[in-house]
PDB file of C-alpha atoms in Angstrom:
ATOM      1  CA  UNK A   1      16.359  10.714   5.038  1.00 41.00           C
ATOM      2  CA  UNK A   2      17.338  14.086   3.666  1.00 41.00           C
ATOM      3  CA  UNK A   3      14.670  16.378   2.282  1.00 44.00           C
ATOM      4  CA  UNK A   4      14.541  16.777  -1.519  1.00 44.00           C
ATOM      5  CA  UNK A   5      16.415  19.611  -3.120  1.00 43.00           C
ATOM      6  CA  UNK A   6      13.921  22.392  -3.986  1.00 45.00           C
ATOM      7  CA  UNK A   7      13.141  22.704  -7.677  1.00 42.00           C
ATOM      8  CA  UNK A   8      13.587  25.938  -9.635  1.00 43.00           C
ATOM      9  CA  UNK A   9      10.574  27.998 -10.658  1.00 45.00           C
ATOM     10  CA  UNK A  10      10.171  25.763 -13.702  1.00 44.00           C
ATOM     11  CA  UNK A  11      12.262  22.876 -15.067  1.00 44.00           C
ATOM     12  CA  UNK A  12      14.349  24.860 -17.548  1.00 43.00           C
ATOM     13  CA  UNK A  13      15.294  27.749 -15.308  1.00 43.00           C
ATOM     14  CA  UNK A  14      18.309  26.084 -13.730  1.00 43.00           C
ATOM     15  CA  UNK A  15      20.071  25.440 -17.026  1.00 44.00           C
ATOM     16  CA  UNK A  16      19.088  28.279 -19.318  1.00 45.00           C
ATOM     17  CA  UNK A  17      16.575  30.882 -18.237  1.00 45.00           C
ATOM     18  CA  UNK A  18      18.259  31.659 -14.924  1.00 43.00           C
ATOM     19  CA  UNK A  19      21.197  33.044 -16.880  1.00 47.00           C
ATOM     20  CA  UNK A  20      19.043  34.783 -19.455  1.00 50.00           C
ATOM     21  CA  UNK A  21      20.175  32.303 -22.091  1.00 54.00           C
ATOM     22  CA  UNK A  22      18.397  29.924 -24.416  1.00 62.00           C
ATOM     23  CA  UNK A  23      19.364  27.071 -26.668  1.00 63.00           C
ATOM     24  CA  UNK A  24      20.957  28.184 -29.954  1.00 72.00           C
ATOM     25  CA  UNK A  25      18.703  27.935 -32.996  1.00 73.00           C
ATOM     26  CA  UNK A  26      19.270  28.080 -36.740  1.00 77.00           C
ATOM     27  CA  UNK A  27      17.392  27.791 -39.993  1.00 82.00           C
ATOM     28  CA  UNK A  28      17.167  24.002 -39.713  1.00 85.00           C
ATOM     29  CA  UNK A  29      15.169  24.302 -36.487  1.00 83.00           C
ATOM     30  CA  UNK A  30      12.598  26.567 -38.102  1.00 86.00           C
ATOM     31  CA  UNK A  31      12.483  24.380 -41.212  1.00 90.00           C
ATOM     32  CA  UNK A  32      11.652  21.320 -39.105  1.00 87.00           C
ATOM     33  CA  UNK A  33       9.039  23.324 -37.223  1.00 86.00           C
ATOM     34  CA  UNK A  34       7.452  24.548 -40.447  1.00 90.00           C
ATOM     35  CA  UNK A  35       7.351  21.011 -41.856  1.00 91.00           C
ATOM     36  CA  UNK A  36       5.719  19.767 -38.673  1.00 88.00           C
ATOM     37  CA  UNK A  37       3.089  22.514 -38.791  1.00 88.00           C
ATOM     38  CA  UNK A  38       2.402  21.687 -42.435  1.00 91.00           C
ATOM     39  CA  UNK A  39       1.997  17.976 -41.675  1.00 91.00           C
ATOM     40  CA  UNK A  40      -0.347  18.676 -38.754  1.00 88.00           C
ATOM     41  CA  UNK A  41      -2.544  20.963 -40.857  1.00 89.00           C
ATOM     42  CA  UNK A  42      -2.323  18.537 -43.784  1.00 90.00           C
ATOM     43  CA  UNK A  43      -3.736  15.773 -41.606  1.00 89.00           C
ATOM     44  CA  UNK A  44      -6.623  18.059 -40.721  1.00 86.00           C
ATOM     45  CA  UNK A  45      -7.423  18.831 -44.355  1.00 87.00           C
ATOM     46  CA  UNK A  46      -7.054  15.166 -45.323  1.00 87.00           C
ATOM     47  CA  UNK A  47      -9.519  14.192 -42.593  1.00 84.00           C
ATOM     48  CA  UNK A  48     -11.940  16.852 -43.822  1.00 84.00           C
ATOM     49  CA  UNK A  49     -12.950  14.702 -46.777  1.00 82.00           C
ATOM     50  CA  UNK A  50     -14.504  12.109 -44.471  1.00 80.00           C
ATOM     51  CA  UNK A  51     -16.494  14.620 -42.393  1.00 82.00           C
ATOM     52  CA  UNK A  52     -20.054  14.716 -43.692  1.00 82.00           C
ATOM     53  CA  UNK A  53     -22.196  14.374 -40.564  1.00 82.00           C
ATOM     54  CA  UNK A  54     -21.986  15.273 -36.887  1.00 81.00           C
ATOM     55  CA  UNK A  55     -21.076  11.636 -36.159  1.00 80.00           C
ATOM     56  CA  UNK A  56     -18.119  11.970 -38.508  1.00 80.00           C
ATOM     57  CA  UNK A  57     -17.018  15.201 -36.842  1.00 84.00           C
ATOM     58  CA  UNK A  58     -17.375  14.094 -33.218  1.00 80.00           C
ATOM     59  CA  UNK A  59     -16.614  10.349 -33.461  1.00 81.00           C
ATOM     60  CA  UNK A  60     -14.814   9.840 -36.801  1.00 82.00           C
ATOM     61  CA  UNK A  61     -17.849   7.959 -38.073  1.00 81.00           C
ATOM     62  CA  UNK A  62     -17.024   5.159 -35.618  1.00 85.00           C
ATOM     63  CA  UNK A  63     -14.619   3.715 -38.151  1.00 85.00           C
ATOM     64  CA  UNK A  64     -11.157   3.690 -36.549  1.00 89.00           C
ATOM     65  CA  UNK A  65      -9.197   0.513 -35.683  1.00 91.00           C
ATOM     66  CA  UNK A  66      -8.230  -0.281 -32.100  1.00 92.00           C
ATOM     67  CA  UNK A  67      -4.507   0.374 -32.570  1.00 92.00           C
ATOM     68  CA  UNK A  68      -5.205   3.945 -33.714  1.00 91.00           C
ATOM     69  CA  UNK A  69      -7.713   4.734 -30.956  1.00 91.00           C
ATOM     70  CA  UNK A  70      -5.469   3.023 -28.401  1.00 92.00           C
ATOM     71  CA  UNK A  71      -2.449   5.160 -29.296  1.00 91.00           C
ATOM     72  CA  UNK A  72      -4.640   8.278 -29.329  1.00 90.00           C
ATOM     73  CA  UNK A  73      -6.022   7.328 -25.904  1.00 90.00           C
ATOM     74  CA  UNK A  74      -2.496   7.318 -24.483  1.00 88.00           C
ATOM     75  CA  UNK A  75      -1.218  10.260 -26.551  1.00 87.00           C
ATOM     76  CA  UNK A  76      -4.043  12.422 -25.186  1.00 84.00           C
ATOM     77  CA  UNK A  77      -2.176  12.120 -21.876  1.00 83.00           C
ATOM     78  CA  UNK A  78       1.248  12.984 -23.277  1.00 82.00           C
ATOM     79  CA  UNK A  79       0.968  16.733 -23.439  1.00 76.00           C
ATOM     80  CA  UNK A  80       3.250  19.442 -22.156  1.00 75.00           C
ATOM     81  CA  UNK A  81       1.967  19.124 -18.596  1.00 78.00           C
ATOM     82  CA  UNK A  82       2.702  15.409 -18.480  1.00 81.00           C
ATOM     83  CA  UNK A  83       6.174  15.683 -19.995  1.00 81.00           C
ATOM     84  CA  UNK A  84       7.165  18.654 -17.848  1.00 81.00           C
ATOM     85  CA  UNK A  85       5.074  17.765 -14.815  1.00 84.00           C
ATOM     86  CA  UNK A  86       6.014  14.104 -14.478  1.00 86.00           C
ATOM     87  CA  UNK A  87       9.698  14.925 -14.960  1.00 86.00           C
ATOM     88  CA  UNK A  88       9.552  17.683 -12.364  1.00 88.00           C
ATOM     89  CA  UNK A  89       7.555  15.695  -9.797  1.00 89.00           C
ATOM     90  CA  UNK A  90       9.807  12.704 -10.365  1.00 89.00           C
ATOM     91  CA  UNK A  91      12.833  14.870  -9.621  1.00 89.00           C
ATOM     92  CA  UNK A  92      11.150  16.226  -6.499  1.00 89.00           C
ATOM     93  CA  UNK A  93       9.377  13.178  -5.075  1.00 89.00           C
ATOM     94  CA  UNK A  94      11.104  10.183  -6.633  1.00 89.00           C
ATOM     95  CA  UNK A  95       9.828   6.983  -8.163  1.00 90.00           C
ATOM     96  CA  UNK A  96       6.618   7.117  -6.105  1.00 89.00           C
ATOM     97  CA  UNK A  97       5.088   9.371  -8.775  1.00 90.00           C
ATOM     98  CA  UNK A  98       4.678   6.288 -11.000  1.00 90.00           C
ATOM     99  CA  UNK A  99       1.512   5.631  -8.984  1.00 90.00           C
ATOM    100  CA  UNK A 100      -0.246   8.302 -11.067  1.00 88.00           C
ATOM    101  CA  UNK A 101       0.050   5.998 -14.085  1.00 87.00           C
ATOM    102  CA  UNK A 102       0.006   2.722 -12.186  1.00 89.00           C
ATOM    103  CA  UNK A 103      -2.443   2.667  -9.274  1.00 91.00           C
ATOM    104  CA  UNK A 104      -3.982   5.869 -10.585  1.00 91.00           C
ATOM    105  CA  UNK A 105      -4.624   4.654 -14.136  1.00 91.00           C
ATOM    106  CA  UNK A 106      -4.459   0.953 -14.903  1.00 92.00           C
ATOM    107  CA  UNK A 107      -7.341  -0.333 -12.695  1.00 92.00           C
ATOM    108  CA  UNK A 108      -9.621   2.436 -13.982  1.00 93.00           C
ATOM    109  CA  UNK A 109      -8.609   1.778 -17.606  1.00 93.00           C
ATOM    110  CA  UNK A 110      -9.440  -1.906 -17.196  1.00 94.00           C
ATOM    111  CA  UNK A 111     -12.785  -1.009 -15.586  1.00 94.00           C
ATOM    112  CA  UNK A 112     -13.552   1.383 -18.440  1.00 93.00           C
ATOM    113  CA  UNK A 113     -12.824  -1.239 -21.077  1.00 94.00           C
ATOM    114  CA  UNK A 114     -14.615  -4.178 -19.484  1.00 94.00           C
ATOM    115  CA  UNK A 115     -17.522  -2.568 -17.638  1.00 93.00           C
ATOM    116  CA  UNK A 116     -18.298   0.955 -18.834  1.00 91.00           C
ATOM    117  CA  UNK A 117     -17.515   0.786 -22.538  1.00 92.00           C
ATOM    118  CA  UNK A 118     -20.375  -1.612 -23.409  1.00 92.00           C
ATOM    119  CA  UNK A 119     -22.785   0.941 -21.884  1.00 88.00           C
ATOM    120  CA  UNK A 120     -21.171   3.943 -23.571  1.00 89.00           C
ATOM    121  CA  UNK A 121     -20.701   2.366 -26.994  1.00 89.00           C
ATOM    122  CA  UNK A 122     -24.045   0.568 -27.012  1.00 87.00           C
ATOM    123  CA  UNK A 123     -25.953   3.763 -26.233  1.00 87.00           C
ATOM    124  CA  UNK A 124     -24.536   5.372 -29.428  1.00 85.00           C
ATOM    125  CA  UNK A 125     -23.777   8.650 -27.635  1.00 84.00           C
ATOM    126  CA  UNK A 126     -21.115  11.118 -28.744  1.00 81.00           C
ATOM    127  CA  UNK A 127     -19.977  12.127 -25.260  1.00 81.00           C
ATOM    128  CA  UNK A 128     -20.274  11.228 -21.596  1.00 82.00           C
ATOM    129  CA  UNK A 129     -22.588  14.218 -20.862  1.00 85.00           C
ATOM    130  CA  UNK A 130     -24.887  12.950 -23.608  1.00 86.00           C
ATOM    131  CA  UNK A 131     -24.892   9.522 -21.956  1.00 86.00           C
ATOM    132  CA  UNK A 132     -25.953  11.154 -18.681  1.00 86.00           C
ATOM    133  CA  UNK A 133     -28.806  12.835 -20.554  1.00 88.00           C
ATOM    134  CA  UNK A 134     -30.069   9.474 -21.722  1.00 87.00           C
ATOM    135  CA  UNK A 135     -29.441   7.712 -18.419  1.00 86.00           C
ATOM    136  CA  UNK A 136     -30.761  10.425 -16.083  1.00 89.00           C
ATOM    137  CA  UNK A 137     -32.166  13.823 -17.102  1.00 87.00           C
ATOM    138  CA  UNK A 138     -31.337  17.286 -18.452  1.00 89.00           C
ATOM    139  CA  UNK A 139     -30.002  18.715 -15.128  1.00 91.00           C
ATOM    140  CA  UNK A 140     -27.418  15.900 -14.940  1.00 88.00           C
ATOM    141  CA  UNK A 141     -26.477  16.539 -18.565  1.00 88.00           C
ATOM    142  CA  UNK A 142     -26.164  20.284 -18.002  1.00 91.00           C
ATOM    143  CA  UNK A 143     -24.104  19.925 -14.825  1.00 90.00           C
ATOM    144  CA  UNK A 144     -21.701  17.482 -16.467  1.00 86.00           C
ATOM    145  CA  UNK A 145     -21.339  19.703 -19.550  1.00 87.00           C
ATOM    146  CA  UNK A 146     -20.637  22.843 -17.525  1.00 90.00           C
ATOM    147  CA  UNK A 147     -18.102  21.093 -15.288  1.00 88.00           C
ATOM    148  CA  UNK A 148     -16.320  19.547 -18.255  1.00 85.00           C
ATOM    149  CA  UNK A 149     -16.188  22.852 -20.157  1.00 88.00           C
ATOM    150  CA  UNK A 150     -14.821  24.671 -17.103  1.00 91.00           C
ATOM    151  CA  UNK A 151     -12.194  21.983 -16.476  1.00 87.00           C
ATOM    152  CA  UNK A 152     -11.235  21.876 -20.165  1.00 85.00           C
ATOM    153  CA  UNK A 153     -10.563  25.625 -20.199  1.00 89.00           C
ATOM    154  CA  UNK A 154      -8.360  25.399 -17.107  1.00 90.00           C
ATOM    155  CA  UNK A 155      -6.470  22.352 -18.405  1.00 86.00           C
ATOM    156  CA  UNK A 156      -5.963  23.978 -21.821  1.00 87.00           C
ATOM    157  CA  UNK A 157      -4.543  27.067 -20.134  1.00 89.00           C
ATOM    158  CA  UNK A 158      -2.042  25.028 -18.132  1.00 88.00           C
ATOM    159  CA  UNK A 159      -1.044  23.008 -21.205  1.00 86.00           C
ATOM    160  CA  UNK A 160      -0.521  26.090 -23.336  1.00 89.00           C
ATOM    161  CA  UNK A 161       1.504  27.806 -20.626  1.00 90.00           C
ATOM    162  CA  UNK A 162       3.728  24.742 -20.172  1.00 87.00           C
ATOM    163  CA  UNK A 163       4.242  24.570 -23.936  1.00 87.00           C
ATOM    164  CA  UNK A 164       5.038  28.294 -24.028  1.00 90.00           C
ATOM    165  CA  UNK A 165       7.809  27.814 -21.445  1.00 88.00           C
ATOM    166  CA  UNK A 166       9.472  25.230 -23.689  1.00 84.00           C
ATOM    167  CA  UNK A 167       9.098  27.318 -26.856  1.00 86.00           C
ATOM    168  CA  UNK A 168      10.477  30.377 -25.071  1.00 88.00           C
ATOM    169  CA  UNK A 169      13.548  28.417 -23.994  1.00 84.00           C
ATOM    170  CA  UNK A 170      14.108  26.765 -27.367  1.00 82.00           C
ATOM    171  CA  UNK A 171      13.192  29.506 -29.834  1.00 84.00           C
ATOM    172  CA  UNK A 172      13.090  32.674 -27.754  1.00 85.00           C
ATOM    173  CA  UNK A 173       9.459  33.408 -28.651  1.00 88.00           C
ATOM    174  CA  UNK A 174       7.492  35.470 -26.123  1.00 91.00           C
ATOM    175  CA  UNK A 175       5.112  33.239 -24.226  1.00 91.00           C
ATOM    176  CA  UNK A 176       2.000  34.940 -25.581  1.00 93.00           C
ATOM    177  CA  UNK A 177       3.187  34.354 -29.159  1.00 93.00           C
ATOM    178  CA  UNK A 178       3.741  30.660 -28.479  1.00 92.00           C
ATOM    179  CA  UNK A 179       0.296  30.371 -26.888  1.00 93.00           C
ATOM    180  CA  UNK A 180      -1.444  32.120 -29.791  1.00 93.00           C
ATOM    181  CA  UNK A 181       0.384  30.061 -32.453  1.00 92.00           C
ATOM    182  CA  UNK A 182      -0.250  26.748 -30.695  1.00 89.00           C
ATOM    183  CA  UNK A 183      -3.874  27.606 -29.968  1.00 90.00           C
ATOM    184  CA  UNK A 184      -4.513  28.665 -33.558  1.00 91.00           C
ATOM    185  CA  UNK A 185      -2.870  25.535 -34.953  1.00 89.00           C
ATOM    186  CA  UNK A 186      -4.960  23.191 -32.797  1.00 87.00           C
ATOM    187  CA  UNK A 187      -8.154  25.156 -33.454  1.00 88.00           C
ATOM    188  CA  UNK A 188      -7.501  25.054 -37.191  1.00 90.00           C
ATOM    189  CA  UNK A 189      -7.036  21.305 -37.619  1.00 86.00           C
ATOM    190  CA  UNK A 190      -9.848  20.444 -35.174  1.00 87.00           C
ATOM    191  CA  UNK A 191     -12.290  22.773 -36.939  1.00 88.00           C
ATOM    192  CA  UNK A 192     -11.369  21.393 -40.347  1.00 86.00           C
ATOM    193  CA  UNK A 193     -11.113  17.664 -39.621  1.00 86.00           C
ATOM    194  CA  UNK A 194     -12.968  17.050 -36.364  1.00 88.00           C
ATOM    195  CA  UNK A 195     -11.997  14.180 -34.102  1.00 84.00           C
ATOM    196  CA  UNK A 196     -10.281  12.260 -36.920  1.00 86.00           C
ATOM    197  CA  UNK A 197      -7.669  14.985 -37.351  1.00 87.00           C
ATOM    198  CA  UNK A 198      -7.158  15.152 -33.584  1.00 87.00           C
ATOM    199  CA  UNK A 199      -6.692  11.395 -33.291  1.00 89.00           C
ATOM    200  CA  UNK A 200      -4.304  11.018 -36.228  1.00 89.00           C
ATOM    201  CA  UNK A 201      -2.287  14.003 -35.019  1.00 88.00           C
ATOM    202  CA  UNK A 202      -2.124  12.428 -31.562  1.00 88.00           C
ATOM    203  CA  UNK A 203      -0.803   9.218 -33.105  1.00 90.00           C
ATOM    204  CA  UNK A 204       1.823  11.267 -34.966  1.00 90.00           C
ATOM    205  CA  UNK A 205       2.744  13.151 -31.800  1.00 88.00           C
ATOM    206  CA  UNK A 206       3.003   9.882 -29.856  1.00 90.00           C
ATOM    207  CA  UNK A 207       5.859   8.745 -32.086  1.00 92.00           C
ATOM    208  CA  UNK A 208       7.413  12.230 -32.202  1.00 89.00           C
ATOM    209  CA  UNK A 209       7.477  12.308 -28.395  1.00 88.00           C
ATOM    210  CA  UNK A 210       9.065   8.859 -28.200  1.00 90.00           C
ATOM    211  CA  UNK A 211      11.603   9.796 -30.855  1.00 91.00           C
ATOM    212  CA  UNK A 212      12.675  12.721 -28.668  1.00 87.00           C
ATOM    213  CA  UNK A 213      12.412  11.290 -25.153  1.00 89.00           C
ATOM    214  CA  UNK A 214      14.172   7.973 -25.776  1.00 93.00           C
ATOM    215  CA  UNK A 215      17.464   9.550 -26.987  1.00 95.00           C
ATOM    216  CA  UNK A 216      17.266  12.174 -24.225  1.00 90.00           C
ATOM    217  CA  UNK A 217      16.857   9.429 -21.622  1.00 91.00           C
ATOM    218  CA  UNK A 218      19.734   7.391 -23.033  1.00 94.00           C
ATOM    219  CA  UNK A 219      22.067  10.408 -23.287  1.00 94.00           C
ATOM    220  CA  UNK A 220      21.034  11.585 -19.825  1.00 92.00           C
ATOM    221  CA  UNK A 221      21.802   8.219 -18.260  1.00 92.00           C
ATOM    222  CA  UNK A 222      25.148   8.118 -20.049  1.00 93.00           C
ATOM    223  CA  UNK A 223      25.935  11.612 -18.759  1.00 93.00           C
ATOM    224  CA  UNK A 224      25.403  10.632 -15.114  1.00 91.00           C
ATOM    225  CA  UNK A 225      27.272   7.340 -15.311  1.00 91.00           C
ATOM    226  CA  UNK A 226      24.494   4.956 -16.246  1.00 91.00           C
ATOM    227  CA  UNK A 227      21.741   3.620 -14.014  1.00 90.00           C
ATOM    228  CA  UNK A 228      24.217   2.742 -11.260  1.00 91.00           C
ATOM    229  CA  UNK A 229      25.602   6.258 -11.247  1.00 92.00           C
ATOM    230  CA  UNK A 230      22.138   7.777 -11.175  1.00 91.00           C
ATOM    231  CA  UNK A 231      20.829   5.494  -8.426  1.00 91.00           C
ATOM    232  CA  UNK A 232      23.951   5.944  -6.267  1.00 91.00           C
ATOM    233  CA  UNK A 233      23.733   9.727  -6.568  1.00 91.00           C
ATOM    234  CA  UNK A 234      20.014   9.899  -5.788  1.00 90.00           C
ATOM    235  CA  UNK A 235      20.242   7.433  -2.918  1.00 89.00           C
ATOM    236  CA  UNK A 236      23.075   9.432  -1.394  1.00 90.00           C
ATOM    237  CA  UNK A 237      21.248  12.773  -1.700  1.00 89.00           C
ATOM    238  CA  UNK A 238      17.624  11.706  -1.096  1.00 87.00           C
ATOM    239  CA  UNK A 239      17.705   8.410   0.774  1.00 84.00           C
ATOM    240  CA  UNK A 240      16.880   4.785  -0.057  1.00 83.00           C
ATOM    241  CA  UNK A 241      13.151   5.321  -0.554  1.00 86.00           C
ATOM    242  CA  UNK A 242      13.604   7.860  -3.347  1.00 89.00           C
ATOM    243  CA  UNK A 243      13.971   5.061  -5.917  1.00 89.00           C
ATOM    244  CA  UNK A 244      11.187   2.914  -4.460  1.00 87.00           C
ATOM    245  CA  UNK A 245       7.509   3.178  -5.371  1.00 88.00           C
ATOM    246  CA  UNK A 246       6.307   1.808  -2.033  1.00 88.00           C
ATOM    247  CA  UNK A 247       9.264   2.457   0.276  1.00 84.00           C
ATOM    248  CA  UNK A 248       8.341   4.684   3.206  1.00 83.00           C
ATOM    249  CA  UNK A 249       4.614   4.602   2.463  1.00 86.00           C
ATOM    250  CA  UNK A 250       3.667   2.761   5.634  1.00 86.00           C
ATOM    251  CA  UNK A 251       1.008   4.444   7.765  1.00 85.00           C
ATOM    252  CA  UNK A 252       2.759   7.002   9.922  1.00 79.00           C
ATOM    253  CA  UNK A 253       6.030   6.858   7.991  1.00 81.00           C
ATOM    254  CA  UNK A 254       7.311  10.166   6.583  1.00 77.00           C
ATOM    255  CA  UNK A 255       7.980  10.315   2.853  1.00 75.00           C
ATOM    256  CA  UNK A 256       8.413  13.103   0.277  1.00 75.00           C
ATOM    257  CA  UNK A 257       5.040  12.336  -1.310  1.00 79.00           C
ATOM    258  CA  UNK A 258       3.216  12.848   1.968  1.00 81.00           C
ATOM    259  CA  UNK A 259       0.980   9.820   1.391  1.00 85.00           C
ATOM    260  CA  UNK A 260       0.782   6.280   2.722  1.00 88.00           C
ATOM    261  CA  UNK A 261      -0.248   3.091   0.948  1.00 90.00           C
ATOM    262  CA  UNK A 262      -3.871   3.383   2.098  1.00 91.00           C
ATOM    263  CA  UNK A 263      -4.369   6.912   0.758  1.00 89.00           C
ATOM    264  CA  UNK A 264      -2.598   5.987  -2.490  1.00 90.00           C
ATOM    265  CA  UNK A 265      -4.859   2.989  -3.097  1.00 91.00           C
ATOM    266  CA  UNK A 266      -8.145   4.521  -1.935  1.00 91.00           C
ATOM    267  CA  UNK A 267      -7.673   8.189  -2.833  1.00 90.00           C
ATOM    268  CA  UNK A 268      -5.670   7.899  -6.012  1.00 89.00           C
ATOM    269  CA  UNK A 269      -6.595   4.371  -7.073  1.00 89.00           C
ATOM    270  CA  UNK A 270     -10.354   4.707  -6.693  1.00 88.00           C
ATOM    271  CA  UNK A 271     -11.606   8.265  -6.192  1.00 88.00           C
ATOM    272  CA  UNK A 272      -9.396  10.271  -8.559  1.00 89.00           C
ATOM    273  CA  UNK A 273      -8.551   7.643 -11.172  1.00 91.00           C
ATOM    274  CA  UNK A 274     -12.071   6.315 -11.761  1.00 90.00           C
ATOM    275  CA  UNK A 275     -13.452   9.828 -11.884  1.00 85.00           C
ATOM    276  CA  UNK A 276     -10.895  10.766 -14.543  1.00 87.00           C
ATOM    277  CA  UNK A 277     -10.438   7.727 -16.768  1.00 89.00           C
ATOM    278  CA  UNK A 278     -14.064   6.577 -16.924  1.00 88.00           C
ATOM    279  CA  UNK A 279     -15.879   9.916 -17.276  1.00 84.00           C
ATOM    280  CA  UNK A 280     -13.412  12.239 -19.004  1.00 82.00           C
ATOM    281  CA  UNK A 281     -14.909  13.134 -22.382  1.00 78.00           C
ATOM    282  CA  UNK A 282     -11.467  13.751 -23.907  1.00 78.00           C
ATOM    283  CA  UNK A 283     -10.421  10.163 -23.113  1.00 83.00           C
ATOM    284  CA  UNK A 284     -13.645   8.205 -23.581  1.00 88.00           C
ATOM    285  CA  UNK A 285     -14.333   9.888 -26.926  1.00 86.00           C
ATOM    286  CA  UNK A 286     -11.267   8.192 -28.407  1.00 89.00           C
ATOM    287  CA  UNK A 287     -12.700   4.794 -27.532  1.00 91.00           C
ATOM    288  CA  UNK A 288     -16.156   5.743 -28.816  1.00 90.00           C
ATOM    289  CA  UNK A 289     -14.654   6.441 -32.250  1.00 90.00           C
ATOM    290  CA  UNK A 290     -13.569   2.797 -32.645  1.00 90.00           C
ATOM    291  CA  UNK A 291     -15.134   0.751 -35.424  1.00 90.00           C
ATOM    292  CA  UNK A 292     -16.917  -1.756 -33.149  1.00 92.00           C
ATOM    293  CA  UNK A 293     -17.433  -2.619 -29.480  1.00 93.00           C
ATOM    294  CA  UNK A 294     -14.473  -4.969 -29.392  1.00 93.00           C
ATOM    295  CA  UNK A 295     -12.137  -2.251 -30.675  1.00 93.00           C
ATOM    296  CA  UNK A 296     -13.677   0.259 -28.255  1.00 93.00           C
ATOM    297  CA  UNK A 297     -12.987  -2.051 -25.310  1.00 94.00           C
ATOM    298  CA  UNK A 298      -9.434  -2.734 -26.466  1.00 94.00           C
ATOM    299  CA  UNK A 299      -8.704   1.009 -26.672  1.00 93.00           C
ATOM    300  CA  UNK A 300      -8.185   1.563 -22.924  1.00 92.00           C
ATOM    301  CA  UNK A 301      -7.042  -2.018 -22.360  1.00 92.00           C
TER     302      UNK A 301
END
């Protein structure tokens, strides 16, 4: 099997930035952007009316239906790093990257909904660190809080940088400007409306992302000759296992991912996935904002 073709420095470089070019923009682009910013901030101010206590701010008063919290649960994992990162790793490693959202997500989501959520929701906590305070002691609470804060800062930095790459290519904004604008916008609607504004904006962004990615996928497939044209081209350049999730993952078999079925199931399926999906405050908080235990359990399910 041939080795994968190396990727450019970032996904857009090959088409635009390598030549010092960017996509053409006009007044309509900025009008759409301004409308989107206004809607996002409007959601924050609309949610402000329901924020009267700390429970309202952190958990939306535990009043949201399952379909809203469920979409927000997924949308929280549809940021710039996922859209850019999954596309880039898929181009580099093939279909095997689906394990991050298959083996690496679904079992842990089911475990969260059926096993952990009754404990979390029944304890009436506002976060996982607070649950550890009740379950164990202050050192456990402090350690969890510090680790989460440190990880959140790093993740936010990566997300903002990935977003800035896209904005630079589309609008020509310097990366620092894109980071400041995006950071200010998020800070504004979170400060004003709390978790409710975050969740309803995530639901909005879920549909915005689908509205963009579905046509891109359809047009992209059409451009390369449909699924048959795409699969024939990739099989010819990368080998038969490139379009297989499990092909070449036998113990001792070489594959682009550098992992076999045992390490995928044990390392990704148990260690990483359960640590992320069942204890990540940013995810679990969406389920905790549901209106009752049943809705909270159905959020990850």
